[in-house]
Short mmCIF file of C-alpha atoms (C1' of nucleotides) in Angstrom, two decimals:
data_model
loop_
_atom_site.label_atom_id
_atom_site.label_comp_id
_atom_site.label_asym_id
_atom_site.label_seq_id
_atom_site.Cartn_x
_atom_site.Cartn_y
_atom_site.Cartn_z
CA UNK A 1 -82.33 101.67 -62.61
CA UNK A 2 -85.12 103.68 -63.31
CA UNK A 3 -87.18 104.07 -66.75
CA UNK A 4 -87.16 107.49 -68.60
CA UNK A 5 -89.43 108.03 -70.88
CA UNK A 6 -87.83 109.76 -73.51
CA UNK A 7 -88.92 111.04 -76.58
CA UNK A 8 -87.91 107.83 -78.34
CA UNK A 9 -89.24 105.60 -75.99
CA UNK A 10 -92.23 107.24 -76.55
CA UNK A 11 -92.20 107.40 -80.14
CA UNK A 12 -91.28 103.02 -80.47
CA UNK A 13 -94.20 102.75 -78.28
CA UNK A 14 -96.71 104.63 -79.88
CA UNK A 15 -96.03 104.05 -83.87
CA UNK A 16 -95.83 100.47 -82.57
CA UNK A 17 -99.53 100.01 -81.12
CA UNK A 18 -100.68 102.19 -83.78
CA UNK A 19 -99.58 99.94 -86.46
CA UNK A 20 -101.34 96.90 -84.64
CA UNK A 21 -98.92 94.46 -86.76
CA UNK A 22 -96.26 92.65 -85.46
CA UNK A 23 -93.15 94.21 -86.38
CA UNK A 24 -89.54 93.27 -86.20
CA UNK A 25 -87.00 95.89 -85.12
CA UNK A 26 -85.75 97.41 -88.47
CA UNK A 27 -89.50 97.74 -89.83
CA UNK A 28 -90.25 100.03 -87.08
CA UNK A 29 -87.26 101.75 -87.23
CA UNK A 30 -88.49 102.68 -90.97
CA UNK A 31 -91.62 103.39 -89.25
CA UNK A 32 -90.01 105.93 -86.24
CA UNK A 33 -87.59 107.64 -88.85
CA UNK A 34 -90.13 109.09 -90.43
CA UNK A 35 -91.18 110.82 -87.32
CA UNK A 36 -87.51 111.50 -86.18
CA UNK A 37 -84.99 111.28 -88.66
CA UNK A 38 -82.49 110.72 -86.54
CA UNK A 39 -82.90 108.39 -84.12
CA UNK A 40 -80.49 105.20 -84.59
CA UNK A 41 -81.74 101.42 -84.90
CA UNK A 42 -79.67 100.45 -81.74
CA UNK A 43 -82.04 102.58 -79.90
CA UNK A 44 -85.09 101.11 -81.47
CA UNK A 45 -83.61 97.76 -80.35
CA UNK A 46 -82.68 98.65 -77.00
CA UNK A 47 -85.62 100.54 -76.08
CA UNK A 48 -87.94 97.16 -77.33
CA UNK A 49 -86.03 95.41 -75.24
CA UNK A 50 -86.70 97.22 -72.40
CA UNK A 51 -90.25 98.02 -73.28
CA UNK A 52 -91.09 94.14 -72.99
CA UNK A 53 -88.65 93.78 -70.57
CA UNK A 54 -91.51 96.35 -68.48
CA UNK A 55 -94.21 94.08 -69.96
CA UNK A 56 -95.49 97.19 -72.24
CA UNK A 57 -95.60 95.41 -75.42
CA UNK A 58 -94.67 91.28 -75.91
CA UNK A 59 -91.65 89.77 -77.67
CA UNK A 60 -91.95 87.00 -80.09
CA UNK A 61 -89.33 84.53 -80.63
CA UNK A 62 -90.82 82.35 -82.78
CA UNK A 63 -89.83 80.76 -86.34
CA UNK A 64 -86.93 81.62 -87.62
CA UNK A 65 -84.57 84.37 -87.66
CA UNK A 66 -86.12 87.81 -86.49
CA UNK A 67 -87.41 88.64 -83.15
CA UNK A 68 -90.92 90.49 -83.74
CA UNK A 69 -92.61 92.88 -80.84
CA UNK A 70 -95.96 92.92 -80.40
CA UNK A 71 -98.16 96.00 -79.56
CA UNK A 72 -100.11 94.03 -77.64
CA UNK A 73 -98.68 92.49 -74.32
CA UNK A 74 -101.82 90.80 -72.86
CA UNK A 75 -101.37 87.16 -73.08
CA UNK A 76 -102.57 85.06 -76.31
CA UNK A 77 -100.95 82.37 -78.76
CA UNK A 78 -100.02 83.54 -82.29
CA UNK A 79 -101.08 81.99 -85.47
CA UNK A 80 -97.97 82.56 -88.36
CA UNK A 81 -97.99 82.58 -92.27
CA UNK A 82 -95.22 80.57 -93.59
CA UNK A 83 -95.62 82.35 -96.78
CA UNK A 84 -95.48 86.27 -96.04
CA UNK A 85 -94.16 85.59 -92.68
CA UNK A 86 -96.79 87.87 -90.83
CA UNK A 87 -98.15 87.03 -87.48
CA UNK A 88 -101.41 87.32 -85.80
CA UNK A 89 -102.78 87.33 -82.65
CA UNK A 90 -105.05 84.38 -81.43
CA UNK A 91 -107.57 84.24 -78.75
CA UNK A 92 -105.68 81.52 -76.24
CA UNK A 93 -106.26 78.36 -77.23
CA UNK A 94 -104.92 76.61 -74.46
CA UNK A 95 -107.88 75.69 -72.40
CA UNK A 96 -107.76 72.46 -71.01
CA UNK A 97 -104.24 72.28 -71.95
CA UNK A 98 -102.61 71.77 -68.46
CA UNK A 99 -99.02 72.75 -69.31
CA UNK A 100 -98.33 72.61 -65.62
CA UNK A 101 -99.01 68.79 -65.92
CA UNK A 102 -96.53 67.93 -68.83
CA UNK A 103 -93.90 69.59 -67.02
CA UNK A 104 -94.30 67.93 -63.50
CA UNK A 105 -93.91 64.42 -65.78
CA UNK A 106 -90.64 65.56 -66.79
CA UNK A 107 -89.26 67.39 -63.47
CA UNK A 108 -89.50 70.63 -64.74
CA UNK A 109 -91.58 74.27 -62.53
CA UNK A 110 -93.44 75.22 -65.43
CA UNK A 111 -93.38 79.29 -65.68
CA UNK A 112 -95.36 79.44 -68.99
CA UNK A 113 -95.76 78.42 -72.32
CA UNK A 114 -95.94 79.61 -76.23
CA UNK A 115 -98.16 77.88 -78.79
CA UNK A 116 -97.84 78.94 -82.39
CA UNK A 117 -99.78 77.76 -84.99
CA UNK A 118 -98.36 77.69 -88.45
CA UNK A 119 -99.88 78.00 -91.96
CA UNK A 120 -101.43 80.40 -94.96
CA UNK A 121 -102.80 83.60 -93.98
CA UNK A 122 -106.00 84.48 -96.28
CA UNK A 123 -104.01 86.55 -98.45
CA UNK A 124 -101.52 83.92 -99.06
CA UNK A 125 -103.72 81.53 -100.06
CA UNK A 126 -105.39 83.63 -102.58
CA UNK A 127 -102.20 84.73 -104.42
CA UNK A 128 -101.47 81.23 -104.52
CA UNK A 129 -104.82 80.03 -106.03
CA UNK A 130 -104.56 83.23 -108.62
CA UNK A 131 -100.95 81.80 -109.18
CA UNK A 132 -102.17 77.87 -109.93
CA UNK A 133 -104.93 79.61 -112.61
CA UNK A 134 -102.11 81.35 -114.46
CA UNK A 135 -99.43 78.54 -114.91
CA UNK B 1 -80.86 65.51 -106.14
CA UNK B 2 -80.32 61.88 -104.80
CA UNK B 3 -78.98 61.96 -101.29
CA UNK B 4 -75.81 60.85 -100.57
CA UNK B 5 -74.35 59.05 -97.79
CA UNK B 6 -71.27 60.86 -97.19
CA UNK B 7 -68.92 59.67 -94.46
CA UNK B 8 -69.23 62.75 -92.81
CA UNK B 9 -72.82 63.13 -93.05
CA UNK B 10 -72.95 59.43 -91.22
CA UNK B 11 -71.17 60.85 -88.56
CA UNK B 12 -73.17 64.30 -87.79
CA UNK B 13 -76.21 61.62 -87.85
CA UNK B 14 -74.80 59.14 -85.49
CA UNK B 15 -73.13 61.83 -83.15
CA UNK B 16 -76.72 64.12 -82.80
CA UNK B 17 -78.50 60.75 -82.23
CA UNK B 18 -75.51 59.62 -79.25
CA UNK B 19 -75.93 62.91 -77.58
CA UNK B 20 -79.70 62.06 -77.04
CA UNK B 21 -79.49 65.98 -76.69
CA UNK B 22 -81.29 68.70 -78.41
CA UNK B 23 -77.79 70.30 -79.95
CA UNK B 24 -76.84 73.82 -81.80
CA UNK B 25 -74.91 73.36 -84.93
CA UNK B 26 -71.99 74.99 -83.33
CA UNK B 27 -71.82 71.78 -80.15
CA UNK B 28 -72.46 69.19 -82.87
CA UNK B 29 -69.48 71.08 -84.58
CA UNK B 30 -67.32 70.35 -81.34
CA UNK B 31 -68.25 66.43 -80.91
CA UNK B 32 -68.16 66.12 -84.49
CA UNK B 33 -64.67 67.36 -84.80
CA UNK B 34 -63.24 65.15 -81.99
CA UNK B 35 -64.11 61.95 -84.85
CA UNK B 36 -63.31 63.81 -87.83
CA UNK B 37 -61.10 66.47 -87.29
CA UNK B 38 -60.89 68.36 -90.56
CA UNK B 39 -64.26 68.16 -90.84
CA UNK B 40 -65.98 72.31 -91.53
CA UNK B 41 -69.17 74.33 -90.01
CA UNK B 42 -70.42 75.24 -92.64
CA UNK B 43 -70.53 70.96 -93.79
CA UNK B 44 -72.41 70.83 -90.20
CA UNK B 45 -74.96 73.27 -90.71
CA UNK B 46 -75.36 71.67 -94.62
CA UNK B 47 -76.16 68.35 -93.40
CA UNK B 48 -78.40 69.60 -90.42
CA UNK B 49 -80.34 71.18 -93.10
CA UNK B 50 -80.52 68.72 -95.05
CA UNK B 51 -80.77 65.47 -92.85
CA UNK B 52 -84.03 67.51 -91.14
CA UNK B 53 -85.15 68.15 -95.18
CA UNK B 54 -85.15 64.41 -95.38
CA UNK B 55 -87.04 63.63 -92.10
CA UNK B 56 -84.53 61.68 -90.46
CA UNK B 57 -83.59 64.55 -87.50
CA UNK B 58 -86.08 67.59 -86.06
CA UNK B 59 -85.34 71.01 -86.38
CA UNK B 60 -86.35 73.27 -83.54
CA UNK B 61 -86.39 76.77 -84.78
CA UNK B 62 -87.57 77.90 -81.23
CA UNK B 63 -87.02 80.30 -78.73
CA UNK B 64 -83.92 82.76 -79.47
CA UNK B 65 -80.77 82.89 -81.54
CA UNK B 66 -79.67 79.52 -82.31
CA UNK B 67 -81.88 76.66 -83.88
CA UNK B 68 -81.46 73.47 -82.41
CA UNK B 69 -81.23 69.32 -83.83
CA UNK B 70 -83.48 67.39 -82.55
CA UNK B 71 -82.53 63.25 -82.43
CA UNK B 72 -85.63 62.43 -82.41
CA UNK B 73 -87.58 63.11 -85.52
CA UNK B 74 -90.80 61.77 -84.43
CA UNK B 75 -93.61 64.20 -83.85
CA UNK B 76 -93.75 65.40 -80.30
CA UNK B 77 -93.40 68.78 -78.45
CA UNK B 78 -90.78 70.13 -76.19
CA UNK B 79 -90.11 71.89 -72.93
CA UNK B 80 -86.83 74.02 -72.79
CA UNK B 81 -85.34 75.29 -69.35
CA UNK B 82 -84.70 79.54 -69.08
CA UNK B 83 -81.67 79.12 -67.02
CA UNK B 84 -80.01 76.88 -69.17
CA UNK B 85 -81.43 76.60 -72.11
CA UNK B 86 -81.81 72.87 -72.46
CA UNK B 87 -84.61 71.50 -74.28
CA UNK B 88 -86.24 68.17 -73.70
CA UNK B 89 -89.29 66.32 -75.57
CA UNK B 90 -92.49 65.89 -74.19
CA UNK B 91 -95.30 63.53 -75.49
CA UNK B 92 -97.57 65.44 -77.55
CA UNK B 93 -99.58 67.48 -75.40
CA UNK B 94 -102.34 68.92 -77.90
CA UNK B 95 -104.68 65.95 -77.49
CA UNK B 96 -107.87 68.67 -77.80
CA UNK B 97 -106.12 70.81 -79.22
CA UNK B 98 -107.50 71.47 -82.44
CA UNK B 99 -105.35 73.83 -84.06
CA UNK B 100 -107.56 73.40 -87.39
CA UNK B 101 -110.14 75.02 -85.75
CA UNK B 102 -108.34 78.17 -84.37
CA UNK B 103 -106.98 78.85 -88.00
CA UNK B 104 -110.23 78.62 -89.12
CA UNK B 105 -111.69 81.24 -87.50
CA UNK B 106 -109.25 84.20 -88.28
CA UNK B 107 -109.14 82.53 -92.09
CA UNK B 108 -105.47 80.48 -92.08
CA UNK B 109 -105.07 76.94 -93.63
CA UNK B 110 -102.91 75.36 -90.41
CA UNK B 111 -100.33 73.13 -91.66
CA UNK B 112 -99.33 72.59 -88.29
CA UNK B 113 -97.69 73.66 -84.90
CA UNK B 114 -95.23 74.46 -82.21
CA UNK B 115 -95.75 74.18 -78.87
CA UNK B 116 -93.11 74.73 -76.25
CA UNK B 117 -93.43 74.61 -72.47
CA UNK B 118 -91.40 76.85 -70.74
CA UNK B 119 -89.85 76.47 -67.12
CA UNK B 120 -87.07 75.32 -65.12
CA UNK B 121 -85.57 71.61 -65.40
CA UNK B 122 -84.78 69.83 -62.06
CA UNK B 123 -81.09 70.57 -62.70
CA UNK B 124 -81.60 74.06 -62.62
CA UNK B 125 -83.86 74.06 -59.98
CA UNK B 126 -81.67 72.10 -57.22
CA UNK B 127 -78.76 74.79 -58.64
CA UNK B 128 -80.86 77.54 -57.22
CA UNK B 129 -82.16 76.09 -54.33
CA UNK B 130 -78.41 75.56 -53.27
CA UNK B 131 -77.51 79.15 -53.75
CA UNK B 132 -80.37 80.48 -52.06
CA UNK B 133 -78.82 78.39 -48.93
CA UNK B 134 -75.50 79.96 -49.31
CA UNK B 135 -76.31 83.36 -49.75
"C1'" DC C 1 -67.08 59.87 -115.15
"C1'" DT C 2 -70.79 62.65 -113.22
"C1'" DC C 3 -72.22 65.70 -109.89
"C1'" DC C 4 -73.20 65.92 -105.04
"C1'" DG C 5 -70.64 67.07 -101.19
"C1'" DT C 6 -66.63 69.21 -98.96
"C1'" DG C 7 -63.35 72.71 -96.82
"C1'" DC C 8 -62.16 77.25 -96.67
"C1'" DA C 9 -62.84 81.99 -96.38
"C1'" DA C 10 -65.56 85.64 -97.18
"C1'" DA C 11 -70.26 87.50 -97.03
"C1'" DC C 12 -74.39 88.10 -94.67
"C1'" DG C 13 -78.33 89.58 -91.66
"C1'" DA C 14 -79.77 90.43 -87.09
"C1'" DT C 15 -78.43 92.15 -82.93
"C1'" DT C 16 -75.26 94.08 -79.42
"C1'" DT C 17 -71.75 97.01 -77.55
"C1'" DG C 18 -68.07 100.74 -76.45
"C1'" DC C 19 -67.79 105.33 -76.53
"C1'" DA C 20 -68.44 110.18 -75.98
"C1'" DC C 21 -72.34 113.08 -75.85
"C1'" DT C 22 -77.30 114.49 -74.41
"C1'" DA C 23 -81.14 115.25 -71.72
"C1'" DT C 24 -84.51 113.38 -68.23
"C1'" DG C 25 -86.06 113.50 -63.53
"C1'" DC D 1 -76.45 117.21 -61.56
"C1'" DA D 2 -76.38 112.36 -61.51
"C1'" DT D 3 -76.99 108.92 -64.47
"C1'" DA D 4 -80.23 106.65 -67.91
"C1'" DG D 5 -80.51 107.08 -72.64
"C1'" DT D 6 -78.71 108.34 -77.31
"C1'" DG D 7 -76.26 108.12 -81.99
"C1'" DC D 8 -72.65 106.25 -84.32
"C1'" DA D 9 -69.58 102.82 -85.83
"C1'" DA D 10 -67.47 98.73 -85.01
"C1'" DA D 11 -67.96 94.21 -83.13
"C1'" DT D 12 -70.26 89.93 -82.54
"C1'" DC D 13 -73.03 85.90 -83.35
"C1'" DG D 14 -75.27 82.47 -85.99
"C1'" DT D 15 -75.66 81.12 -90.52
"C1'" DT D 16 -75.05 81.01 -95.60
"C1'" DT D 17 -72.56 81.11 -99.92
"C1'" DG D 18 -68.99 81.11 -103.87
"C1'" DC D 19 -65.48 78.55 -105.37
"C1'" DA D 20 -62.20 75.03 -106.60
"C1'" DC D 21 -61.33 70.42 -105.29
"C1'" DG D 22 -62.60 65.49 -103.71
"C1'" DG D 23 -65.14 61.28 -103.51
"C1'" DA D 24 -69.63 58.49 -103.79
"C1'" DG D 25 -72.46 55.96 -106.91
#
DNA sequence: CTCCGTGCAAACGATTTGCACTATG
DNA sequence: CATAGTGCAAATCGTTTGCACGGAG
């Protein structure tokens, strides 16, 4: 059960952490294509899967429908515009916040935890107040 | 766009709020069904949508596929178990968490937030205790 | 009697999988 | 060369939708 690093692999890797966003598995595999035409979206989707599965990048299952991968697999919270759907990362905000704590009350071995914190991105909010001046 | 109070809808309400249980659409579907047996999925997921539009039930669009019903629709957070994916509330835990400020800083209006503990519940816990003895 | 709600089946979007083939270590 | 990884298409899973009919207010 050993990793390969194919071409591929490679490829998902490094067009992910070079776009720094937080992209779901068909946007990259618009990305990768470009690179190599031929590569197939199951492999995009396997090879995320194994990449955070290795703890390269992080996997977000947050809000919603799709599954987004994050170039970044150091540990932070996420902060998530409800209007463009786009994701940043956040500095942790937990200090203090003893999850450990909340989950002895209850019975539960706490392993970790995932904070998001939902609103309007800057952008957002602008096209918004531009749309308000024009109606 | 008054709401009604269909018979069915009655029953999805009082069934999620008997189960005292964090349920997909598709296990509401299954108790539901056992009361009214003609009764459709797609009449489940309608009314889960919109009794959670109406703030009578939580929706729990967290961690993987399927989105979950919450019974309670009071404010509160939740911790969900990785073995067997149950979910149970928690008291809020943000007290000092000010999610306002975090937004702030990277230029989001927060409308709110998610926060879900992650672990494994006493059930799950005793279940692998037990086959670490036996193997 | 008006429309909101229903049941059914088909459509849908995201993801996974079986298979024969390819290429890494 | 063994076997992890690939491309393709079909399958699957959760959810939504179009439509004609039914029932609540």
């Amino acid at each position: 059960m050993q990793l390969r690093m194919t071409n591929q692999r490679e490829i998902i890797l490094h067009e992910l952490i070079k776009s720094q966003r937080h992209l779901a598995a068909d946007e990259l595999y618009d990305i990768v294509k470009k690179v190599m035409p031929r590569i197939s979206l199951a492999t995009v989707y396997r090879n995320l899967e194994i990449l955070s599965g290795a703890g390269m990048i992080g996997k977000l299952e947050i809000s919603g429908r799709q599954k987004r991968f994050d170039y970044d697999a150091s540990e932070h919270d996420h902060i998530y515009c409800v209007v463009c759907h786009r994701i940043d990362n956040l500095e942790m905000v937990h200090k203090g916040l003893s999850a450990e704590e909340f989950g002895a009350v209850v019975g539960y071995s706490v392993t970790g935890y995932r904070l998001e914190i939902v609103g309007v991105c800057p952008e957002c909010q602008e096209k918004t107040e531009n749309k308000e001046k024009c109606s």
